[in-house]
XYZ file of C-alpha atoms in Angstrom:
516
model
C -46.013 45.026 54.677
C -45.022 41.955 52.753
C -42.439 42.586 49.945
C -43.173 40.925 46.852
C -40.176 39.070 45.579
C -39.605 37.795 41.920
C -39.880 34.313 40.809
C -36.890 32.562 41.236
C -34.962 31.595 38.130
C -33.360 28.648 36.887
C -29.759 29.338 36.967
C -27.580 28.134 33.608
C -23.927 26.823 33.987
C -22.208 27.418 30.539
C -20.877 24.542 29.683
C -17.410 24.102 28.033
C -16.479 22.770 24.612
C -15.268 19.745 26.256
C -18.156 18.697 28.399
C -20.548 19.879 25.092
C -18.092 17.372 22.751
C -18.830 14.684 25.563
C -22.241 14.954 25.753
C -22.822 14.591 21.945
C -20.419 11.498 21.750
C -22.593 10.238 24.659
C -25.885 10.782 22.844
C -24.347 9.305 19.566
C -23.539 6.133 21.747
C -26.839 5.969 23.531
C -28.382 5.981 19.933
C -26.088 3.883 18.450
C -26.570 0.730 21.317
C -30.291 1.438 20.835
C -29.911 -0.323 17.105
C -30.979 -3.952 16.802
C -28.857 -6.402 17.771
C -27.807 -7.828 14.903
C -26.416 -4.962 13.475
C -24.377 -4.070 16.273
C -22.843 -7.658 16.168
C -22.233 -7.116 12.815
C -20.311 -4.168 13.266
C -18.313 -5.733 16.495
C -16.962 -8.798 14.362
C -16.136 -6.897 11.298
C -14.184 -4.890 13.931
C -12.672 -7.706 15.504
C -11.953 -9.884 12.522
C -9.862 -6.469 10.885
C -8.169 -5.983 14.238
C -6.895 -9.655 14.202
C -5.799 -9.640 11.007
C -3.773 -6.627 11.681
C -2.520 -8.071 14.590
C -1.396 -11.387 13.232
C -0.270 -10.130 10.001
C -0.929 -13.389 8.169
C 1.364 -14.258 4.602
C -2.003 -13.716 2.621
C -2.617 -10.411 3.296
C 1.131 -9.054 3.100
C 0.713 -8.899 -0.649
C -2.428 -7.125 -0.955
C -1.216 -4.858 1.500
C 1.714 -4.385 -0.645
C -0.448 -3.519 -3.841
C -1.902 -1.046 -1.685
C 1.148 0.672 -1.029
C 2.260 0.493 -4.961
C -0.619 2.525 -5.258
C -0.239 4.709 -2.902
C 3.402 5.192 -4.958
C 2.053 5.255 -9.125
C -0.508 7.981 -7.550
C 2.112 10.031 -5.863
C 4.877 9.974 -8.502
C 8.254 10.960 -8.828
C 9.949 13.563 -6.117
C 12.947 15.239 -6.873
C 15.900 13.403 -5.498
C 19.002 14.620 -3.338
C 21.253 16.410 -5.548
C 24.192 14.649 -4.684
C 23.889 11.257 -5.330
C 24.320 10.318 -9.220
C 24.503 7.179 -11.414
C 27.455 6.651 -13.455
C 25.863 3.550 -15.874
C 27.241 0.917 -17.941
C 24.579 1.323 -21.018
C 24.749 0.140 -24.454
C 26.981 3.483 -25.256
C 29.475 1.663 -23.011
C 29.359 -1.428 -24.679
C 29.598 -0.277 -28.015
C 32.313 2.322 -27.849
C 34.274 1.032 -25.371
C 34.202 -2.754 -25.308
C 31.168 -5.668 -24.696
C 30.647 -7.191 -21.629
C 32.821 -8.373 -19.326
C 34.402 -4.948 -19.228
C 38.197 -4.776 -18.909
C 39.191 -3.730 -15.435
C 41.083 -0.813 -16.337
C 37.886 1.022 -17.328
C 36.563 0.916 -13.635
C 40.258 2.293 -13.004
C 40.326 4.923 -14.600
C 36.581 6.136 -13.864
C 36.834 6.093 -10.388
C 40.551 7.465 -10.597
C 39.012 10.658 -12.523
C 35.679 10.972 -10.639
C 37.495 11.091 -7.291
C 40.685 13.255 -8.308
C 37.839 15.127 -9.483
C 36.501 15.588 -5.961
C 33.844 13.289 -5.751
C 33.340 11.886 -2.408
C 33.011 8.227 -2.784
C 32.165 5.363 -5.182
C 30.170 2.283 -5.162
C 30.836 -0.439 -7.776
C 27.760 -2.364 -8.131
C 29.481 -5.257 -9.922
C 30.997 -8.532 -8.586
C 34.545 -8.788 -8.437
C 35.314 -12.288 -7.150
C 37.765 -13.634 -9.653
C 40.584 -11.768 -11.191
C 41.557 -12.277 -14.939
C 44.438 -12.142 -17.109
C 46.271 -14.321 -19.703
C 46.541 -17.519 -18.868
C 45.086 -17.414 -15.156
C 44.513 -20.782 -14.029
C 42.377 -21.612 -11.112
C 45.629 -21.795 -8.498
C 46.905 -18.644 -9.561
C 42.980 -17.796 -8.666
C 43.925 -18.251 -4.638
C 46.705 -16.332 -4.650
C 46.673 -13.042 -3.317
C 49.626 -11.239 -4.589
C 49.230 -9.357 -7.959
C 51.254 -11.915 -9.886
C 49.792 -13.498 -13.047
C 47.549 -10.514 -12.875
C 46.409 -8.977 -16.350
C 46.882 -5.011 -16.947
C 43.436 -4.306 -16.162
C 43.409 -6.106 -12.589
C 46.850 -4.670 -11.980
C 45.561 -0.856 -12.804
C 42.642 -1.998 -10.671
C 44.469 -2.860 -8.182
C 46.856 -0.002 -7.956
C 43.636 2.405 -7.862
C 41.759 0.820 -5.056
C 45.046 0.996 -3.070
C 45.411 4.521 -3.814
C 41.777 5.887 -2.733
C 41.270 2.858 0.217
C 38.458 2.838 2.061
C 37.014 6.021 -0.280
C 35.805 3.119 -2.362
C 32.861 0.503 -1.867
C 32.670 -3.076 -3.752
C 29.805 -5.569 -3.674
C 29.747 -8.452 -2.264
C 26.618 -11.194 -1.819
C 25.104 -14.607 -1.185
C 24.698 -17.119 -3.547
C 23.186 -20.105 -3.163
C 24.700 -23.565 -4.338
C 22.402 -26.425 -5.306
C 23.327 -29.381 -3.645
C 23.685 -32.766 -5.769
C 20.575 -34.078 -4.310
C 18.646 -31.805 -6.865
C 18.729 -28.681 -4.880
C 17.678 -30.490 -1.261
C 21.535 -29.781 0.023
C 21.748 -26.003 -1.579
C 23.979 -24.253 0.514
C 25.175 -20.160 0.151
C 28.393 -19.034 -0.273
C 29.675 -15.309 0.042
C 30.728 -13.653 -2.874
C 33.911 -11.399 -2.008
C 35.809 -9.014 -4.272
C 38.874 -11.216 -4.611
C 41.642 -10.533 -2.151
C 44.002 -9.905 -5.478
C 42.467 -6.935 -6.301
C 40.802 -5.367 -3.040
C 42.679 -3.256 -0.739
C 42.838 -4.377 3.111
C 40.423 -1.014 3.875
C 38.361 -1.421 1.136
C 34.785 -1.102 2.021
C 32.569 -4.313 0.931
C 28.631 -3.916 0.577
C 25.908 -6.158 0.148
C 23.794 -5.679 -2.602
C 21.227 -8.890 -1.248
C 17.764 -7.517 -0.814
C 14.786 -9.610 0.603
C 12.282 -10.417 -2.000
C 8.433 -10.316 -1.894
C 5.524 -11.782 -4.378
C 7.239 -14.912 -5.227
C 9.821 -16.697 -7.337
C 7.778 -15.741 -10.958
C 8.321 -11.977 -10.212
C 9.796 -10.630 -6.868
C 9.523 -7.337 -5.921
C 11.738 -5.277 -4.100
C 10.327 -3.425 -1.260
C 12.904 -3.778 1.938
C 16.291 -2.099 2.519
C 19.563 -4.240 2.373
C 20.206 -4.356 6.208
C 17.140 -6.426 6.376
C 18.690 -8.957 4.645
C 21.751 -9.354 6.240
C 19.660 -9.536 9.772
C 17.867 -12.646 8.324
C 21.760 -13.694 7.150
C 22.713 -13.594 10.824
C 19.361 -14.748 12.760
C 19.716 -18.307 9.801
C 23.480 -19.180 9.952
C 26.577 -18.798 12.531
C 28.744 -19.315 9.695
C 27.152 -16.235 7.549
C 26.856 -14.140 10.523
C 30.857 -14.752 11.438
C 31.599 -13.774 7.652
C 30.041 -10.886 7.561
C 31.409 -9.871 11.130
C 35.210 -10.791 9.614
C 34.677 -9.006 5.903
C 32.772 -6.105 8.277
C 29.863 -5.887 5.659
C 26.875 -3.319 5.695
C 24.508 -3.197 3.297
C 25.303 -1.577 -0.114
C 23.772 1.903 1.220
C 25.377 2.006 4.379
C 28.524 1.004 3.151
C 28.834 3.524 0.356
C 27.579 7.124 2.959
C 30.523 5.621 4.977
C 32.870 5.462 2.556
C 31.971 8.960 1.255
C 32.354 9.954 4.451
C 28.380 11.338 4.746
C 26.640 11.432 8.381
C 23.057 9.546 8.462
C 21.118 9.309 11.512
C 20.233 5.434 12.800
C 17.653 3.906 10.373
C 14.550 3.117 11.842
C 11.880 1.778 9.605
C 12.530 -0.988 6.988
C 11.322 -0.328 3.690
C 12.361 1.776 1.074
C 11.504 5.160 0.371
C 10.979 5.331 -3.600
C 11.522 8.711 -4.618
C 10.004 7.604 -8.316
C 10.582 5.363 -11.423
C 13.669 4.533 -13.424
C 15.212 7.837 -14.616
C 14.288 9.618 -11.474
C 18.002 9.847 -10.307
C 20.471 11.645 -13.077
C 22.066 8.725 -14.626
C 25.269 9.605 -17.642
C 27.243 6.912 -19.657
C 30.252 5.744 -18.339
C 31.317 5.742 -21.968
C 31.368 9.818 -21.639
C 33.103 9.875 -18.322
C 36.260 8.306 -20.302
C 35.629 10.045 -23.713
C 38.182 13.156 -22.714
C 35.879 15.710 -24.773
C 32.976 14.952 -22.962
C 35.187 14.960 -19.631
C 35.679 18.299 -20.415
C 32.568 19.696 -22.429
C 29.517 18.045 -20.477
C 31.200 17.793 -17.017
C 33.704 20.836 -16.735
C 36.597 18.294 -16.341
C 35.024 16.782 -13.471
C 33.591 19.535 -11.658
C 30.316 18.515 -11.949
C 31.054 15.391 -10.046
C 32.369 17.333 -6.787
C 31.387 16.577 -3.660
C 28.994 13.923 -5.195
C 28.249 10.287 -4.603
C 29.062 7.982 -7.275
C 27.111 4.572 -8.193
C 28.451 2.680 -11.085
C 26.402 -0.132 -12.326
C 24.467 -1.626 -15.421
C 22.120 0.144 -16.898
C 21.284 -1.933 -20.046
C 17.994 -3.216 -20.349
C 19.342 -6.330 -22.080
C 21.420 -7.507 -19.114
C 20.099 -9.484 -16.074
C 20.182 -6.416 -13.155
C 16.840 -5.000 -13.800
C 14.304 -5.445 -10.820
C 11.098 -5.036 -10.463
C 9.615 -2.307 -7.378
C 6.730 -0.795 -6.779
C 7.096 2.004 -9.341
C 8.058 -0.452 -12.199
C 11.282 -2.152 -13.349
C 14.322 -0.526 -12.747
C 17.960 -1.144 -13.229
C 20.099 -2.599 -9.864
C 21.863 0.422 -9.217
C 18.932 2.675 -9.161
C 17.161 0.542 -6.776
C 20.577 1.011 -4.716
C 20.194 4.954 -5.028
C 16.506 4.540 -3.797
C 18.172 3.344 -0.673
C 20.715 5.422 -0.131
C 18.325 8.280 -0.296
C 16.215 6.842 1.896
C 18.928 6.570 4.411
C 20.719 9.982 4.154
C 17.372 11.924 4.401
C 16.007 9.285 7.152
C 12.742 8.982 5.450
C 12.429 4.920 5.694
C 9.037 3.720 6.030
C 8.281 2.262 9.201
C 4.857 0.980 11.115
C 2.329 3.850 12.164
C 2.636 1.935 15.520
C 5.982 0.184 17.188
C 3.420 -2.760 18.132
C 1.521 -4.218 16.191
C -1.333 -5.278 18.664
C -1.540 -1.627 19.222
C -2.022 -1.052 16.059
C -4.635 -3.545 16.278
C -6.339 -2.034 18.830
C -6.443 1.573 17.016
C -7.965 -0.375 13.871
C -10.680 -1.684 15.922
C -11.805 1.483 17.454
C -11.590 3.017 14.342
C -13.907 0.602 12.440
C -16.126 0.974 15.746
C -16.061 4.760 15.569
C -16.873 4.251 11.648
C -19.847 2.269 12.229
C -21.130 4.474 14.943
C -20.745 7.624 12.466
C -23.190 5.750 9.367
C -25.450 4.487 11.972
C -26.367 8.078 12.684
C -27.665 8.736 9.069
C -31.621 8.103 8.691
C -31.688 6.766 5.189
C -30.015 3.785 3.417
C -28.618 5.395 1.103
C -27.011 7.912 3.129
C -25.535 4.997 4.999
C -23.983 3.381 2.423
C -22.042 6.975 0.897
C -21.121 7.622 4.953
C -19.627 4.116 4.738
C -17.792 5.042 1.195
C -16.317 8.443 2.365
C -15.247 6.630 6.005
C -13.693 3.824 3.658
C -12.036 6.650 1.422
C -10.957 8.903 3.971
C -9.083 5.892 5.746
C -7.181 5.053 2.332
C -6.712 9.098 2.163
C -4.710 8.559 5.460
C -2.754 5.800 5.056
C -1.533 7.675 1.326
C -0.528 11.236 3.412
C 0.962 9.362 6.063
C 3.164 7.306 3.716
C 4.178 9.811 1.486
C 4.692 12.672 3.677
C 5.784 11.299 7.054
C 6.815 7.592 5.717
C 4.261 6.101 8.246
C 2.751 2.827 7.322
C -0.747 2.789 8.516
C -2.561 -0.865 7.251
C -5.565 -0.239 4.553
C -6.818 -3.104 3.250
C -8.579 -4.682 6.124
C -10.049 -1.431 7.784
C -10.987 -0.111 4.435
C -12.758 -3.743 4.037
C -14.720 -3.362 7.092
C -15.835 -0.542 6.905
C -17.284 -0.920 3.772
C -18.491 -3.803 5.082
C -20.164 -2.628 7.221
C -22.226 0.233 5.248
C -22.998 -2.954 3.042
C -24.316 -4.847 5.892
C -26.002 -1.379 7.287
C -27.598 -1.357 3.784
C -29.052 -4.092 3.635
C -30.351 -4.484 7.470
C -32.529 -1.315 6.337
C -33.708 -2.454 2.729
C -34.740 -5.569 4.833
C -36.793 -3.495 7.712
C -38.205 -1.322 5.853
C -39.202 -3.658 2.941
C -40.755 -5.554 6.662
C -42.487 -2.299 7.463
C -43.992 -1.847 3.991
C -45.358 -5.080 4.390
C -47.341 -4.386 7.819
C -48.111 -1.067 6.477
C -50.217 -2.403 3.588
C -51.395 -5.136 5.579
C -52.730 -2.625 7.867
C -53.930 -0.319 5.503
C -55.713 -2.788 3.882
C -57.691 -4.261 7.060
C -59.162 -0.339 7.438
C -59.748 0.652 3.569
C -63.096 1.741 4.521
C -61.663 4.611 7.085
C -61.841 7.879 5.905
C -58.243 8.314 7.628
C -57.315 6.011 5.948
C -57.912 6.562 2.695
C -56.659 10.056 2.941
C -53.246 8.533 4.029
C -53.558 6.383 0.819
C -54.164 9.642 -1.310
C -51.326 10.905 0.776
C -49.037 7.838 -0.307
C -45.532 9.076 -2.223
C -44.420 5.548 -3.092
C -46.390 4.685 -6.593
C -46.094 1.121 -5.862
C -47.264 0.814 -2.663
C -50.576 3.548 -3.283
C -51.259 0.977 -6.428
C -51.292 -2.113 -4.433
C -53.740 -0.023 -1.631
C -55.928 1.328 -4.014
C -56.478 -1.899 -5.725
C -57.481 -3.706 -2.263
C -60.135 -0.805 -2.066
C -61.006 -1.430 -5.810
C -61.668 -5.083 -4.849
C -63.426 -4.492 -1.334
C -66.026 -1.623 -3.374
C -66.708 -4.010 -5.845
C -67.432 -6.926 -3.792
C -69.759 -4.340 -1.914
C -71.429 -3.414 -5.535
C -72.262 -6.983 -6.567
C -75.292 -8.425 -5.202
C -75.188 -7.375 -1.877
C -72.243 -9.255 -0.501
C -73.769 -12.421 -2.693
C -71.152 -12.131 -4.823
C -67.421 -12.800 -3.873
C -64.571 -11.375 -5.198
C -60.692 -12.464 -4.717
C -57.458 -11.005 -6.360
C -55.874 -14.203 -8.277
C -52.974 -12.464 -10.076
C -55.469 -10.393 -12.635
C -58.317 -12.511 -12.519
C -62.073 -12.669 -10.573
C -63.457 -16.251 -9.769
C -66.850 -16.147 -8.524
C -70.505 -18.088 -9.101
C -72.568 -18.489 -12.069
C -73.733 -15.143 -13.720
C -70.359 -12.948 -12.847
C -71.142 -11.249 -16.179
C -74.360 -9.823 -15.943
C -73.595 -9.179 -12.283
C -70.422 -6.890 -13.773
C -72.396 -5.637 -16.755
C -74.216 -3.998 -14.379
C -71.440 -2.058 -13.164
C -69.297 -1.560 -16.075
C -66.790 0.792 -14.256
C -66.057 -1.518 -11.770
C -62.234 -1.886 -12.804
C -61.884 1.648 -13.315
C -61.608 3.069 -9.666
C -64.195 5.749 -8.130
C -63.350 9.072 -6.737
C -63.683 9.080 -3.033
């Protein structure tokens, strides 16, 4: 006896997450390569043009890049810097109560005597001491390197830097000397502390930083070893000076000589940690006032196990510089630095390459354009287009000011608004195309009764106008004498034959529509 068996079944593999995440990004691509031509061209050189910009990296876009990144800084604003690094500055309380500018040497003395007996554990001078003074110094006393013909100030100067050594950093930079040719034989010279004052283990830093946005107003975005880099890759002669004086930067230098640990630097630019006041900043007229010593800063114990930067901080002398957060004075824009070195947060390229960056900006601005292609209206287009565009410009801010990541906006923002633009108006263009053919078509067949219901049906109050009025125009050349008389839509006007008006006072409605 046969056996009935049951119909066989179709047998379902569950697929996993991965295959299913596949499959969509293979029916998004399928659907995307199914657009017309031009629009996928579009998108491919927008891609390409962004990707070779990023690659090449050309002088015009570095400074709207730069704005970019300022901000990316004004909207973050000021973070709390490390707690050990303060500014000791030369302000107009200085000036006034202890003496105008050029201060005596013995001030410097006796600050950095009392902030490092205090415990401190280093200082940085950020001022130039090149040429020693004293009564009647003459420029051959000037080569000299003993301490005679000294004045008091250089001599208690002197004494001190001998005493702490190499606990002590002093600036040194490049200046440039115009040639007599009207600049055409400028040369640079290094400025040294002179060798009457400095101790032999006295630390020297530079305090040269590479300027961006021109000669009008330069901006400081780049740390100090940069500088010297481009001071050995130009000149021999600068690169054996600065190998014989055993010069750092200004940071560098002053972590060494406070004797502070700071892993290798790897990115470039500085890491602002906010505008001017952001680091704590006292008068160096109220480190020497001895009630103050003892009042405001417990007789130096506030200053233990600190890192000192003395330098001007009057906004009517020449060492205020411009940055990204606004101006600030010299030695703040030195404490920006150092803080970017000690807590290793200095900004460096998303990507080691930069043709691999490239290549992740093009597949981005792909991936973009693939994502707004699958909206069905215009409009929807362009917003996917401005949230792509917003949410790139969202990344490059979190990866700058959380992981110090440079990621390039300017160009892949561009394109990608670009390219909702140019998505925009491809559709406004078909569909205005389609509109036309639909009336066109609509038009031909008035007289169908399909037709007019999809003319009642019509949502667009423009469009139903324009089809009702070809049906107004086709029933009224029906209405007047049997197709004798003619009828043709001249802006708002009806040309025909002799006796038009008795043939339309006849029908006196005729230009008020019907119900179908």
């Amino acid at each position: 006896m046969p056996v009935d068996l049951p119909p066989p079944t179709e047998t379902i593999t569950p697929t996993s997450p991965a295959v299913g995440l596949l499959q969509r990004w293979r029916q998004t691509a399928e659907r995307y390569l199914a657009q017309s031509g031009s629009q996928i061209g579009w998108a491919i050189g927008l891609a390409s043009l962004s990707a070779i910009g990023v690659g090449m990296n050309p002088p015009l876009l570095q400074p709207v890049e730069r704005q970019m990144q300022q901000q990316f800084w004004q909207v973050r604003g000021s973070l709390a810097p490390p707690a050990d690094i303060v500014i000791v500055g030369i302000d107009a309380n200085t000036l006034t109560q202890i003496s105008g500018w050029p201060l005596d040497r013995s001030n410097y003395a006796r600050v950095i005597d009392q902030l490092l007996g205090a415990g401190a554990r280093g200082v940085a001078v950020d001022i130039l001491f090149d040429v020693p003074r004293g009564p009647g110094q003459i420029a051959a006393q000037i080569d000299q390197c003993g301490s005679q013909g000294l004045g008091a100030g250089d001599q208690l100067f002197r004494q001190v830097l001998r005493q702490y050594g190499d606990r002590v950093t002093l600036a040194t930079s490049f200046e440039v000397i115009a040639g007599d040719a009207g600049g055409a034989l400028s040369r640079s010279r290094l400025v040294v502390p002179h060798c009457a004052l400095a101790a032999p283990n006295t630390r020297f830093g530079s305090i040269d930083f590479i300027t961006e946005g021109g000669q009008n107003r330069p901006t400081f975005h780049q740390l100090g070893h940069r500088a010297l880099t481009r001071r050995r890759q130009q000149s021999d002669v600068d690169r054996m000076l600065l190998d014989d004086y055993k010069i750092k930067s200004f940071a560098q230098s002053a972590l060494d000589a406070a004797k502070i640990a700071y892993p290798p630097v790897q990115g470039d630019d500085i890491y602002f940690y906010g505008g001017r006041g952001t680091f704590p900043t006292f008068s160096l007229a109220d480190i020497l006032l001895p009630d103050n010593w003892q009042s405001k800063f417990q007789s130096g114990e506030f200053f233990r196990n600190k890192l000192i930067l003395i330098g001007m901080a009057d906004d009517t002398q020449l060492d205020i510089v411009d940055t990204p957060l606004g101006r600030m004075a010299g030695v703040e824009l030195h404490a920006n630095a150092i803080a970017t070195i000690l807590q290793s947060r200095a900004l460096r390229p998303i990507f080691p390459n930069t043709w691999m960056t490239a290549g992740i900006v093009f597949l981005a601005v792909l991936a973009a354009a693939a994502v707004q292609s699958q909206a069905k209206q215009p409009r929807s287009r362009f917003l996917w287009a401005l949230g792509l565009s917003c949410a790139w410009a969202a990344a490059g801010f979190l990866l700058l000011s959380q992981a110090s990541l440079l990621l390039p906006t300017v160009l892949p923002i561009g394109a990608i608004a670009s390219t909702g633009a140019a998505y925009f108006g491809f559709d406004v263009a078909r569909d205005q195309r389609n509109r036309k053919q639909l009336e066109s078509s609509l038009k031909d067949r008035s007289r169908d009764p399909v037709v007019r219901d999809i003319i009642n049906q019509q949502t667009d109050e423009t469009l139903k106008q324009v089809l009702l009025e070809g049906r107004q125009q086709e029933l009224l050349g029906a209405r007047i004498g049997g197709g004798r008389y003619q009828t043709r839509r001249a802006s708002t006007r009806i040309t025909r034959c002799p006796d038009w008006r008795r043939a339309l006072s006849d029908y006196p409605n005729s230009w008020d529509g019907w119900v179908w």
